[in-house]
Amino acid sequence: MGVGHSSVSLSLDPISIAAFTAKPKPKTSCFFNTHCKKSVFPTKKNSLFVGFSLKFESLKCGKVAGEMDTEKGIDVANKSILDFHGIDERLIRKMEFDALVWSSLHGLVVGDRNFQRSGQVPGVGMVHAPIALLPMSFPKSHWKQACELAPIFNELIDRVSLDGKFLQDSLSRTKKVDAFTSRLLDIHSKMLEMNKKEEIRLALHRADYMLDEKTKLLLQIELNTISSSFPGLGCLVTELHRTLLNEYGEDLGLDSKRIPSNTAVGQFSEALAKAWTEYNNPRAVALVVVQTEERNMYDQHWLCTMLKERHNVRTVRKTLAEIDREGQLLPDGTLLVDGQAIAVIYFRAGYAPTDYPSESEWRARLLMEQSSAIKCPSISYHLAGSKKIQQELAKPNMLERFLENKEDIVKLRKCFAGLWSLDDLDIIRKAIDKPELFVMKPQREGGGNNIYGNDVKETLLQLQKEGSEEDAAYILMQRIFPTVSPTILMRDGICHKEHAISELGIYSAYLSLGNQSRVLDSTNNLKCFSSRYTKKIYRFHFLSLLLAIWNNRSSHS
Amino acid sequence: MGVGHSSVSLSLDPISIAAFTAKPKPKTSCFFNTHCKKSVFPTKKNSLFVGFSLKFESLKCGKVAGEMDTEKGIDVANKSILDFHGIDERLIRKMEFDALVWSSLHGLVVGDRNFQRSGQVPGVGMVHAPIALLPMSFPKSHWKQACELAPIFNELIDRVSLDGKFLQDSLSRTKKVDAFTSRLLDIHSKMLEMNKKEEIRLALHRADYMLDEKTKLLLQIELNTISSSFPGLGCLVTELHRTLLNEYGEDLGLDSKRIPSNTAVGQFSEALAKAWTEYNNPRAVALVVVQTEERNMYDQHWLCTMLKERHNVRTVRKTLAEIDREGQLLPDGTLLVDGQAIAVIYFRAGYAPTDYPSESEWRARLLMEQSSAIKCPSISYHLAGSKKIQQELAKPNMLERFLENKEDIVKLRKCFAGLWSLDDLDIIRKAIDKPELFVMKPQREGGGNNIYGNDVKETLLQLQKEGSEEDAAYILMQRIFPTVSPTILMRDGICHKEHAISELGIYSAYLSLGNQSRVLDSTNNLKCFSSRYTKKIYRFHFLSLLLAIWNNRSSHS
């Protein structure tokens, strides 16, 4: 492999929280523009456009099928947190202007969907990223809980990734009905047959949580093991909020010091750089696998810029099709792309079926997997992050298969929402009876494909009637009801007062250097992390830009 | 005036070079887009679109009437400086990509003319600023000469501004034929009648020069005393070029260390902050007078952001019409705008006739002039920067009227190009005979209105025929022929190989605190400035973004 294996193990988790957000997987989420009904970021063509976490609903309009009932939440919210809708209009105008200027000068931008080349060429058709004007309150205890979970989850995923049989068995039914998962499993099988080992494993994760209003439980929505987006722009949103509170905090009664640091992009770049160093080829570069159109490119550019400026690691950006055309595997396992040796492969594409329009893209994925380059993520990590595996791990005694530490297991289990496969007849009956308490999730990656409300009932009845194996393509999840808060969202230079529910995203990195040294001293890292913040009070957390990605269907229909 | 006058005098000049540029007055310059024939920045509707310094000409196309003969220059250029057109295409593609990404992340942006709200709302319709991909070579000695001239010119302008009679007399003929100058003079007269004194005088200047190819003389094109643009974006271009040369300098044989620092925006903000401090009202703000549409707003936002972040001085942006509506003069001279006391007025509008579409705008200008707020510039400074005054000062023995130091006078005179009024019959005859050696410039501010080539002859003959006083609206200037260099220009995400001639712009600030302490220790400041740079070798200067503002008529017609 041309790689020296160090006996040092290293963990960078948890890096930082970075997203307290309304979308669990924004890279494939669909949300609407006020002016034209196109999604900002690339999305699956067959998306249902009804995300389980599209929780923005105006009080003025009626409920939309598939949207959650927010009235109750709003009442609670108005009592418990600051009412941003009560802020003086003049003050809002000032903050709005400052936020727009700040975003423009500091690269908090995305490609504008109304501009043709904005997803292909940097520097043209830019617009400020959709953002929440102000950070949202979040309990410090739950934030700390989420931070503490990060290294445990990372270790869990790493161990699961090493258990090829578990992955194949757990996904065997899904394989039959989901072509995409099936192709991923085929590559995974090939690697098992080849006895291919990934001795250096790099993970850049984002774990998404919601805080359930009634039970006050922090519940995990999902753990993104591939293409965790917004480490770059998320950090900028933190800075923007800090800047605004430094200026207007007194008028608002908000203290900028209560916004915790967000160093996700810096630490992601550090993790990538450490992996690059471990690969031990000074001439090799990092390969960023990108989509052909990417309006969220600046989030990626921030990470690559930091990788270059802080660590002097160069990156090349290639689509899967380009990698198929230009890629070459040397006998020693070295991956060359366009003649350039690749040390690390960072996927910002390849997580969705639409990323593989032809056999070319699958060939590229296989080629990379066969190589000695460090994959972020490997095919095993990719599969370990799937919803079906999440549901399998929630089964009784399953965590014990992978982890020894009893306390860790208790901590993980505490954040598991109810998760069931569709062969659980009891739960099917309950879901048909009370569909509003459940979310039906397709197995594959990417948000925006979930089924809610009465559609859950109808889909379940339809599946029962058909009696096919199609049910294996879905899992059922307990529906979480987080607090609804009055929020000021900005998009396309325009402020909108909305009610929003939010998700907390915790970024973390994990680098494993060989099997022997796999068990990491994550507790230590955790302490370091925590101590960085102990001097501060955390009533106010930040809302990442993701909060601003709202569904106008719910507010304007 | 509510202002305490300190006995301390202070000079900040020269701040830094910031523009080695193709356009002497870009804020009103007209240049074309490849795709649509609209100007990027607001421009006068009656512009001729033939700038005397629009020097970009493709070798492939023939000469255009009114454009300079570049063939000769190109031959010289190819021998004496690096041929950027010979750079490997792959390397250009890499640099192009990096430049676009860097510009987007670091706020090197302007409003896109193709996007409707881009001149009104920040954060929408942004595009990277048009830039030259690489910095241009410039002789260190001439750069130093230009830096040394800055404090002398600043002192000259300050003294001229205090001689109300000189200004009125010199412009008396112009007044009859130029309505705009006439209105400015009316305000100036009123101030003289009121015996209004500007005891704190703040200047933020940009002096533009060209280096004449044949004579190797550095000749001044003009001195901008109002609305000197691009201190913000110009600094970013320096940083961009440094970043590119850090990465690719070795491949190119260029050393990033040879790019001198550009701190124009930082020092402009410092000068504004010092003026604000002198005004001595902690609750007062700085007023930025802006145009209703401003696609170059981010250049201004950078300055205001620095003023806020480094000096905690807040700014408000108002158009002249808004100032007329919301402005109020208190008996003590305090200017209130929208109820807010104004310490410093920074004009980024008001220099062009089109900025005054109605009486409302003129009322606003008068109101501001009457106030105790520190004007940048005052009406006297504005007039002192006019072309007619430039031409008057070039007359024999005129500099001696304002300056005592003989060496300073020699230095200034050395950089004067030939300048004549149209009552000089000898020179009229010469210009009709050899129009290619002259440029005819209208009196009023703003580039893009100059007359070249055969048009000079025809206009002069027409004026002679009419026998009116219209000739007072123009001056004649010696035509300068600078080196033509192969350049890579970028606009709208697209690279263009062009031949360009450039202008060097030196930014400087000047703050005078009362009459007694007017004579400044500029030599000292100059030494400080020079010593900052003496350790470096200056073969490579930077080309500001202005270089990229080229006229496609000359290259594509």
mmCIF file of N, CA and C in Angstrom, chain B residues 460-552:
data_model
loop_
_atom_site.group_PDB
_atom_site.id
_atom_site.type_symbol
_atom_site.label_atom_id
_atom_site.label_comp_id
_atom_site.label_asym_id
_atom_site.label_seq_id
_atom_site.Cartn_x
_atom_site.Cartn_y
_atom_site.Cartn_z
ATOM 1 N N LEU B 460 -12.022 70.300 -32.134
ATOM 2 C CA LEU B 460 -11.357 71.604 -32.060
ATOM 3 C C LEU B 460 -11.807 72.516 -33.217
ATOM 4 N N LEU B 461 -11.871 71.932 -34.427
ATOM 5 C CA LEU B 461 -12.297 72.714 -35.584
ATOM 6 C C LEU B 461 -13.737 73.204 -35.401
ATOM 7 N N GLN B 462 -14.568 72.319 -34.883
ATOM 8 C CA GLN B 462 -15.969 72.664 -34.644
ATOM 9 C C GLN B 462 -16.082 73.820 -33.644
ATOM 10 N N LEU B 463 -15.292 73.713 -32.553
ATOM 11 C CA LEU B 463 -15.321 74.753 -31.522
ATOM 12 C C LEU B 463 -14.859 76.091 -32.092
ATOM 13 N N GLN B 464 -13.796 76.048 -32.951
ATOM 14 C CA GLN B 464 -13.294 77.269 -33.582
ATOM 15 C C GLN B 464 -14.372 77.905 -34.456
ATOM 16 N N LYS B 465 -15.084 77.040 -35.185
ATOM 17 C CA LYS B 465 -16.122 77.486 -36.100
ATOM 18 C C LYS B 465 -17.246 78.163 -35.327
ATOM 19 N N GLU B 466 -17.651 77.507 -34.231
ATOM 20 C CA GLU B 466 -18.751 78.050 -33.428
ATOM 21 C C GLU B 466 -18.355 79.347 -32.735
ATOM 22 N N GLY B 467 -17.072 79.419 -32.353
ATOM 23 C CA GLY B 467 -16.598 80.623 -31.691
ATOM 24 C C GLY B 467 -17.253 80.897 -30.354
ATOM 25 N N SER B 468 -17.909 79.874 -29.793
ATOM 26 C CA SER B 468 -18.576 80.058 -28.504
ATOM 27 C C SER B 468 -17.575 79.891 -27.363
ATOM 28 N N GLU B 469 -18.093 79.926 -26.153
ATOM 29 C CA GLU B 469 -17.230 79.719 -24.995
ATOM 30 C C GLU B 469 -17.172 78.245 -24.600
ATOM 31 N N GLU B 470 -17.733 77.384 -25.454
ATOM 32 C CA GLU B 470 -17.759 75.947 -25.169
ATOM 33 C C GLU B 470 -16.362 75.371 -24.916
ATOM 34 N N ASP B 471 -15.352 76.033 -25.517
ATOM 35 C CA ASP B 471 -13.990 75.526 -25.362
ATOM 36 C C ASP B 471 -13.565 75.517 -23.887
ATOM 37 N N ALA B 472 -14.197 76.344 -23.078
ATOM 38 C CA ALA B 472 -13.847 76.398 -21.654
ATOM 39 C C ALA B 472 -14.234 75.121 -20.917
ATOM 40 N N ALA B 473 -15.045 74.293 -21.562
ATOM 41 C CA ALA B 473 -15.466 73.036 -20.931
ATOM 42 C C ALA B 473 -14.403 71.946 -21.068
ATOM 43 N N TYR B 474 -13.351 72.240 -21.831
ATOM 44 C CA TYR B 474 -12.319 71.223 -22.080
ATOM 45 C C TYR B 474 -10.926 71.698 -21.704
ATOM 46 N N ILE B 475 -10.042 70.741 -21.487
ATOM 47 C CA ILE B 475 -8.615 71.037 -21.479
ATOM 48 C C ILE B 475 -7.944 70.084 -22.465
ATOM 49 N N LEU B 476 -6.755 70.428 -22.875
ATOM 50 C CA LEU B 476 -5.964 69.523 -23.719
ATOM 51 C C LEU B 476 -4.838 68.934 -22.873
ATOM 52 N N MET B 477 -4.582 67.666 -23.094
ATOM 53 C CA MET B 477 -3.507 67.016 -22.343
ATOM 54 C C MET B 477 -2.628 66.244 -23.316
ATOM 55 N N GLN B 478 -1.364 66.263 -22.986
ATOM 56 C CA GLN B 478 -0.403 65.464 -23.757
ATOM 57 C C GLN B 478 -0.809 63.994 -23.698
ATOM 58 N N ARG B 479 -0.770 63.325 -24.825
ATOM 59 C CA ARG B 479 -1.118 61.912 -24.814
ATOM 60 C C ARG B 479 0.090 61.087 -24.363
ATOM 61 N N ILE B 480 -0.156 60.190 -23.410
ATOM 62 C CA ILE B 480 0.934 59.376 -22.869
ATOM 63 C C ILE B 480 0.869 57.988 -23.503
ATOM 64 N N PHE B 481 2.034 57.440 -23.819
ATOM 65 C CA PHE B 481 2.084 56.112 -24.434
ATOM 66 C C PHE B 481 2.822 55.139 -23.535
ATOM 67 N N PRO B 482 2.087 54.470 -22.665
ATOM 68 C CA PRO B 482 2.745 53.532 -21.748
ATOM 69 C C PRO B 482 3.016 52.179 -22.418
ATOM 70 N N THR B 483 3.790 51.377 -21.734
ATOM 71 C CA THR B 483 4.118 50.032 -22.209
ATOM 72 C C THR B 483 2.858 49.180 -22.340
ATOM 73 N N VAL B 484 2.823 48.410 -23.384
ATOM 74 C CA VAL B 484 1.709 47.475 -23.554
ATOM 75 C C VAL B 484 2.208 46.078 -23.198
ATOM 76 N N SER B 485 1.468 45.379 -22.370
ATOM 77 C CA SER B 485 1.939 44.076 -21.892
ATOM 78 C C SER B 485 0.890 42.986 -22.115
ATOM 79 N N PRO B 486 1.365 41.784 -22.409
ATOM 80 C CA PRO B 486 0.422 40.663 -22.512
ATOM 81 C C PRO B 486 -0.135 40.377 -21.118
ATOM 82 N N THR B 487 -1.426 40.252 -21.020
ATOM 83 C CA THR B 487 -2.086 40.134 -19.723
ATOM 84 C C THR B 487 -3.161 39.067 -19.786
ATOM 85 N N ILE B 488 -3.449 38.477 -18.635
ATOM 86 C CA ILE B 488 -4.575 37.544 -18.552
ATOM 87 C C ILE B 488 -5.643 38.205 -17.687
ATOM 88 N N LEU B 489 -6.751 38.531 -18.300
ATOM 89 C CA LEU B 489 -7.827 39.228 -17.597
ATOM 90 C C LEU B 489 -8.977 38.265 -17.341
ATOM 91 N N MET B 490 -9.616 38.428 -16.206
ATOM 92 C CA MET B 490 -10.733 37.542 -15.875
ATOM 93 C C MET B 490 -11.992 38.340 -15.577
ATOM 94 N N ARG B 491 -13.045 37.907 -16.192
ATOM 95 C CA ARG B 491 -14.341 38.526 -15.964
ATOM 96 C C ARG B 491 -15.414 37.459 -16.131
ATOM 97 N N ASP B 492 -16.410 37.501 -15.245
ATOM 98 C CA ASP B 492 -17.529 36.557 -15.327
ATOM 99 C C ASP B 492 -17.055 35.105 -15.383
ATOM 100 N N GLY B 493 -15.972 34.826 -14.682
ATOM 101 C CA GLY B 493 -15.487 33.451 -14.600
ATOM 102 C C GLY B 493 -14.751 32.979 -15.830
ATOM 103 N N ILE B 494 -14.465 33.893 -16.741
ATOM 104 C CA ILE B 494 -13.817 33.515 -17.998
ATOM 105 C C ILE B 494 -12.488 34.262 -18.153
ATOM 106 N N CYS B 495 -11.470 33.551 -18.600
ATOM 107 C CA CYS B 495 -10.141 34.113 -18.828
ATOM 108 C C CYS B 495 -10.023 34.683 -20.243
ATOM 109 N N HIS B 496 -9.391 35.837 -20.340
ATOM 110 C CA HIS B 496 -9.146 36.435 -21.656
ATOM 111 C C HIS B 496 -7.680 36.829 -21.740
ATOM 112 N N LYS B 497 -7.038 36.411 -22.794
ATOM 113 C CA LYS B 497 -5.674 36.894 -23.016
ATOM 114 C C LYS B 497 -5.757 38.191 -23.801
ATOM 115 N N GLU B 498 -5.222 39.242 -23.236
ATOM 116 C CA GLU B 498 -5.324 40.555 -23.866
ATOM 117 C C GLU B 498 -3.975 41.256 -23.748
ATOM 118 N N HIS B 499 -3.831 42.319 -24.525
ATOM 119 C CA HIS B 499 -2.701 43.211 -24.300
ATOM 120 C C HIS B 499 -3.224 44.444 -23.596
ATOM 121 N N ALA B 500 -2.533 44.844 -22.566
ATOM 122 C CA ALA B 500 -3.076 45.905 -21.722
ATOM 123 C C ALA B 500 -2.004 46.931 -21.397
ATOM 124 N N ILE B 501 -2.450 48.165 -21.260
ATOM 125 C CA ILE B 501 -1.559 49.140 -20.646
ATOM 126 C C ILE B 501 -2.180 49.532 -19.321
ATOM 127 N N SER B 502 -1.346 49.946 -18.412
ATOM 128 C CA SER B 502 -1.798 50.052 -17.038
ATOM 129 C C SER B 502 -1.523 51.417 -16.453
ATOM 130 N N GLU B 503 -2.220 51.658 -15.386
ATOM 131 C CA GLU B 503 -2.078 52.899 -14.670
ATOM 132 C C GLU B 503 -1.708 52.551 -13.239
ATOM 133 N N LEU B 504 -0.906 53.368 -12.650
ATOM 134 C CA LEU B 504 -0.524 53.158 -11.252
ATOM 135 C C LEU B 504 -1.324 54.139 -10.399
ATOM 136 N N GLY B 505 -2.032 53.613 -9.404
ATOM 137 C CA GLY B 505 -2.801 54.492 -8.521
ATOM 138 C C GLY B 505 -2.212 54.472 -7.124
ATOM 139 N N ILE B 506 -1.930 55.643 -6.589
ATOM 140 C CA ILE B 506 -1.361 55.729 -5.246
ATOM 141 C C ILE B 506 -2.425 56.319 -4.322
ATOM 142 N N TYR B 507 -2.821 55.527 -3.330
ATOM 143 C CA TYR B 507 -3.779 56.019 -2.354
ATOM 144 C C TYR B 507 -3.039 56.779 -1.265
ATOM 145 N N SER B 508 -3.636 57.847 -0.809
ATOM 146 C CA SER B 508 -3.063 58.532 0.341
ATOM 147 C C SER B 508 -4.156 59.253 1.111
ATOM 148 N N ALA B 509 -3.911 59.431 2.385
ATOM 149 C CA ALA B 509 -4.878 60.127 3.234
ATOM 150 C C ALA B 509 -4.194 61.334 3.852
ATOM 151 N N TYR B 510 -4.985 62.315 4.179
ATOM 152 C CA TYR B 510 -4.450 63.567 4.715
ATOM 153 C C TYR B 510 -5.502 64.112 5.666
ATOM 154 N N LEU B 511 -5.066 64.419 6.864
ATOM 155 C CA LEU B 511 -6.005 64.989 7.832
ATOM 156 C C LEU B 511 -5.376 66.240 8.405
ATOM 157 N N SER B 512 -6.032 67.346 8.205
ATOM 158 C CA SER B 512 -5.505 68.616 8.688
ATOM 159 C C SER B 512 -6.386 69.122 9.813
ATOM 160 N N LEU B 513 -5.748 69.503 10.913
ATOM 161 C CA LEU B 513 -6.516 69.932 12.086
ATOM 162 C C LEU B 513 -6.339 71.428 12.307
ATOM 163 N N GLY B 514 -7.022 72.229 11.538
ATOM 164 C CA GLY B 514 -6.974 73.682 11.739
ATOM 165 C C GLY B 514 -5.861 74.330 10.951
ATOM 166 N N ASN B 515 -5.986 75.628 10.758
ATOM 167 C CA ASN B 515 -5.069 76.370 9.907
ATOM 168 C C ASN B 515 -3.646 76.451 10.434
ATOM 169 N N GLN B 516 -3.557 76.733 11.720
ATOM 170 C CA GLN B 516 -2.227 76.945 12.295
ATOM 171 C C GLN B 516 -1.308 75.732 12.092
ATOM 172 N N SER B 517 -1.893 74.570 12.267
ATOM 173 C CA SER B 517 -1.049 73.380 12.281
ATOM 174 C C SER B 517 -1.101 72.649 10.946
ATOM 175 N N ARG B 518 -1.312 73.436 9.923
ATOM 176 C CA ARG B 518 -1.572 72.832 8.632
ATOM 177 C C ARG B 518 -0.338 72.187 7.995
ATOM 178 N N VAL B 519 0.828 72.776 8.247
ATOM 179 C CA VAL B 519 2.027 72.250 7.591
ATOM 180 C C VAL B 519 2.441 70.939 8.275
ATOM 181 N N LEU B 520 2.467 69.914 7.510
ATOM 182 C CA LEU B 520 2.631 68.591 8.103
ATOM 183 C C LEU B 520 4.038 68.055 7.924
ATOM 184 N N ASP B 521 4.392 67.219 8.815
ATOM 185 C CA ASP B 521 5.712 66.588 8.714
ATOM 186 C C ASP B 521 5.617 65.383 7.791
ATOM 187 N N SER B 522 5.331 65.707 6.578
ATOM 188 C CA SER B 522 5.071 64.612 5.639
ATOM 189 C C SER B 522 6.342 63.829 5.330
ATOM 190 N N THR B 523 7.471 64.486 5.413
ATOM 191 C CA THR B 523 8.729 63.810 5.114
ATOM 192 C C THR B 523 8.951 62.644 6.078
ATOM 193 N N ASN B 524 8.681 62.920 7.308
ATOM 194 C CA ASN B 524 8.785 61.871 8.318
ATOM 195 C C ASN B 524 7.910 60.678 7.989
ATOM 196 N N ASN B 525 6.689 60.996 7.663
ATOM 197 C CA ASN B 525 5.753 59.935 7.334
ATOM 198 C C ASN B 525 6.217 59.148 6.126
ATOM 199 N N LEU B 526 6.775 59.906 5.233
ATOM 200 C CA LEU B 526 7.266 59.278 4.020
ATOM 201 C C LEU B 526 8.393 58.304 4.346
ATOM 202 N N LYS B 527 9.258 58.737 5.226
ATOM 203 C CA LYS B 527 10.360 57.859 5.620
ATOM 204 C C LYS B 527 9.835 56.574 6.238
ATOM 205 N N CYS B 528 8.906 56.739 7.140
ATOM 206 C CA CYS B 528 8.300 55.563 7.780
ATOM 207 C C CYS B 528 7.779 54.613 6.709
ATOM 208 N N PHE B 529 7.096 55.204 5.793
ATOM 209 C CA PHE B 529 6.477 54.429 4.736
ATOM 210 C C PHE B 529 7.528 53.697 3.914
ATOM 211 N N SER B 530 8.551 54.457 3.530
ATOM 212 C CA SER B 530 9.568 53.862 2.674
ATOM 213 C C SER B 530 10.325 52.753 3.400
ATOM 214 N N SER B 531 10.605 53.018 4.652
ATOM 215 C CA SER B 531 11.406 52.034 5.369
ATOM 216 C C SER B 531 10.667 50.708 5.498
ATOM 217 N N ARG B 532 9.362 50.781 5.466
ATOM 218 C CA ARG B 532 8.596 49.548 5.537
ATOM 219 C C ARG B 532 8.891 48.642 4.357
ATOM 220 N N TYR B 533 9.368 49.207 3.304
ATOM 221 C CA TYR B 533 9.499 48.434 2.083
ATOM 222 C C TYR B 533 10.927 48.224 1.620
ATOM 223 N N THR B 534 11.869 48.874 2.290
ATOM 224 C CA THR B 534 13.221 48.876 1.744
ATOM 225 C C THR B 534 13.871 47.497 1.702
ATOM 226 N N LYS B 535 13.357 46.588 2.487
ATOM 227 C CA LYS B 535 13.989 45.268 2.493
ATOM 228 C C LYS B 535 13.607 44.422 1.277
ATOM 229 N N LYS B 536 12.655 44.879 0.548
ATOM 230 C CA LYS B 536 12.173 44.055 -0.552
ATOM 231 C C LYS B 536 12.653 44.568 -1.905
ATOM 232 N N ILE B 537 12.607 43.691 -2.847
ATOM 233 C CA ILE B 537 12.946 44.082 -4.219
ATOM 234 C C ILE B 537 11.638 44.151 -4.990
ATOM 235 N N TYR B 538 11.520 45.151 -5.795
ATOM 236 C CA TYR B 538 10.205 45.415 -6.369
ATOM 237 C C TYR B 538 10.149 45.239 -7.863
ATOM 238 N N ARG B 539 10.626 44.168 -8.329
ATOM 239 C CA ARG B 539 10.441 44.046 -9.752
ATOM 240 C C ARG B 539 8.952 43.898 -10.052
ATOM 241 N N PHE B 540 8.276 43.140 -9.215
ATOM 242 C CA PHE B 540 6.870 42.870 -9.503
ATOM 243 C C PHE B 540 5.947 43.655 -8.623
ATOM 244 N N HIS B 541 5.234 44.456 -9.267
ATOM 245 C CA HIS B 541 4.221 45.237 -8.633
ATOM 246 C C HIS B 541 2.907 44.532 -8.841
ATOM 247 N N PHE B 542 1.878 45.047 -8.240
ATOM 248 C CA PHE B 542 0.624 44.360 -8.515
ATOM 249 C C PHE B 542 -0.237 45.185 -9.455
ATOM 250 N N LEU B 543 -0.980 44.451 -10.187
ATOM 251 C CA LEU B 543 -1.998 45.026 -11.039
ATOM 252 C C LEU B 543 -3.279 44.980 -10.249
ATOM 253 N N SER B 544 -3.898 46.058 -10.041
ATOM 254 C CA SER B 544 -5.153 46.002 -9.301
ATOM 255 C C SER B 544 -6.227 45.400 -10.182
ATOM 256 N N LEU B 545 -7.340 45.178 -9.581
ATOM 257 C CA LEU B 545 -8.461 44.626 -10.354
ATOM 258 C C LEU B 545 -8.847 45.537 -11.497
ATOM 259 N N LEU B 546 -8.491 46.769 -11.379
ATOM 260 C CA LEU B 546 -8.906 47.718 -12.413
ATOM 261 C C LEU B 546 -8.333 47.351 -13.767
ATOM 262 N N LEU B 547 -7.232 46.708 -13.728
ATOM 263 C CA LEU B 547 -6.636 46.311 -14.990
ATOM 264 C C LEU B 547 -7.596 45.448 -15.789
ATOM 265 N N ALA B 548 -8.398 44.723 -15.042
ATOM 266 C CA ALA B 548 -9.286 43.783 -15.715
ATOM 267 C C ALA B 548 -10.513 44.466 -16.293
ATOM 268 N N ILE B 549 -10.644 45.725 -16.011
ATOM 269 C CA ILE B 549 -11.784 46.436 -16.561
ATOM 270 C C ILE B 549 -11.389 46.919 -17.939
ATOM 271 N N TRP B 550 -11.645 46.092 -18.900
ATOM 272 C CA TRP B 550 -11.153 46.419 -20.224
ATOM 273 C C TRP B 550 -12.309 46.631 -21.187
ATOM 274 N N ASN B 551 -11.965 47.261 -22.242
ATOM 275 C CA ASN B 551 -12.970 47.643 -23.211
ATOM 276 C C ASN B 551 -12.991 46.620 -24.330
ATOM 277 N N ASN B 552 -14.048 45.854 -24.369
ATOM 278 C CA ASN B 552 -14.114 44.819 -25.386
ATOM 279 C C ASN B 552 -14.294 45.372 -26.788
#
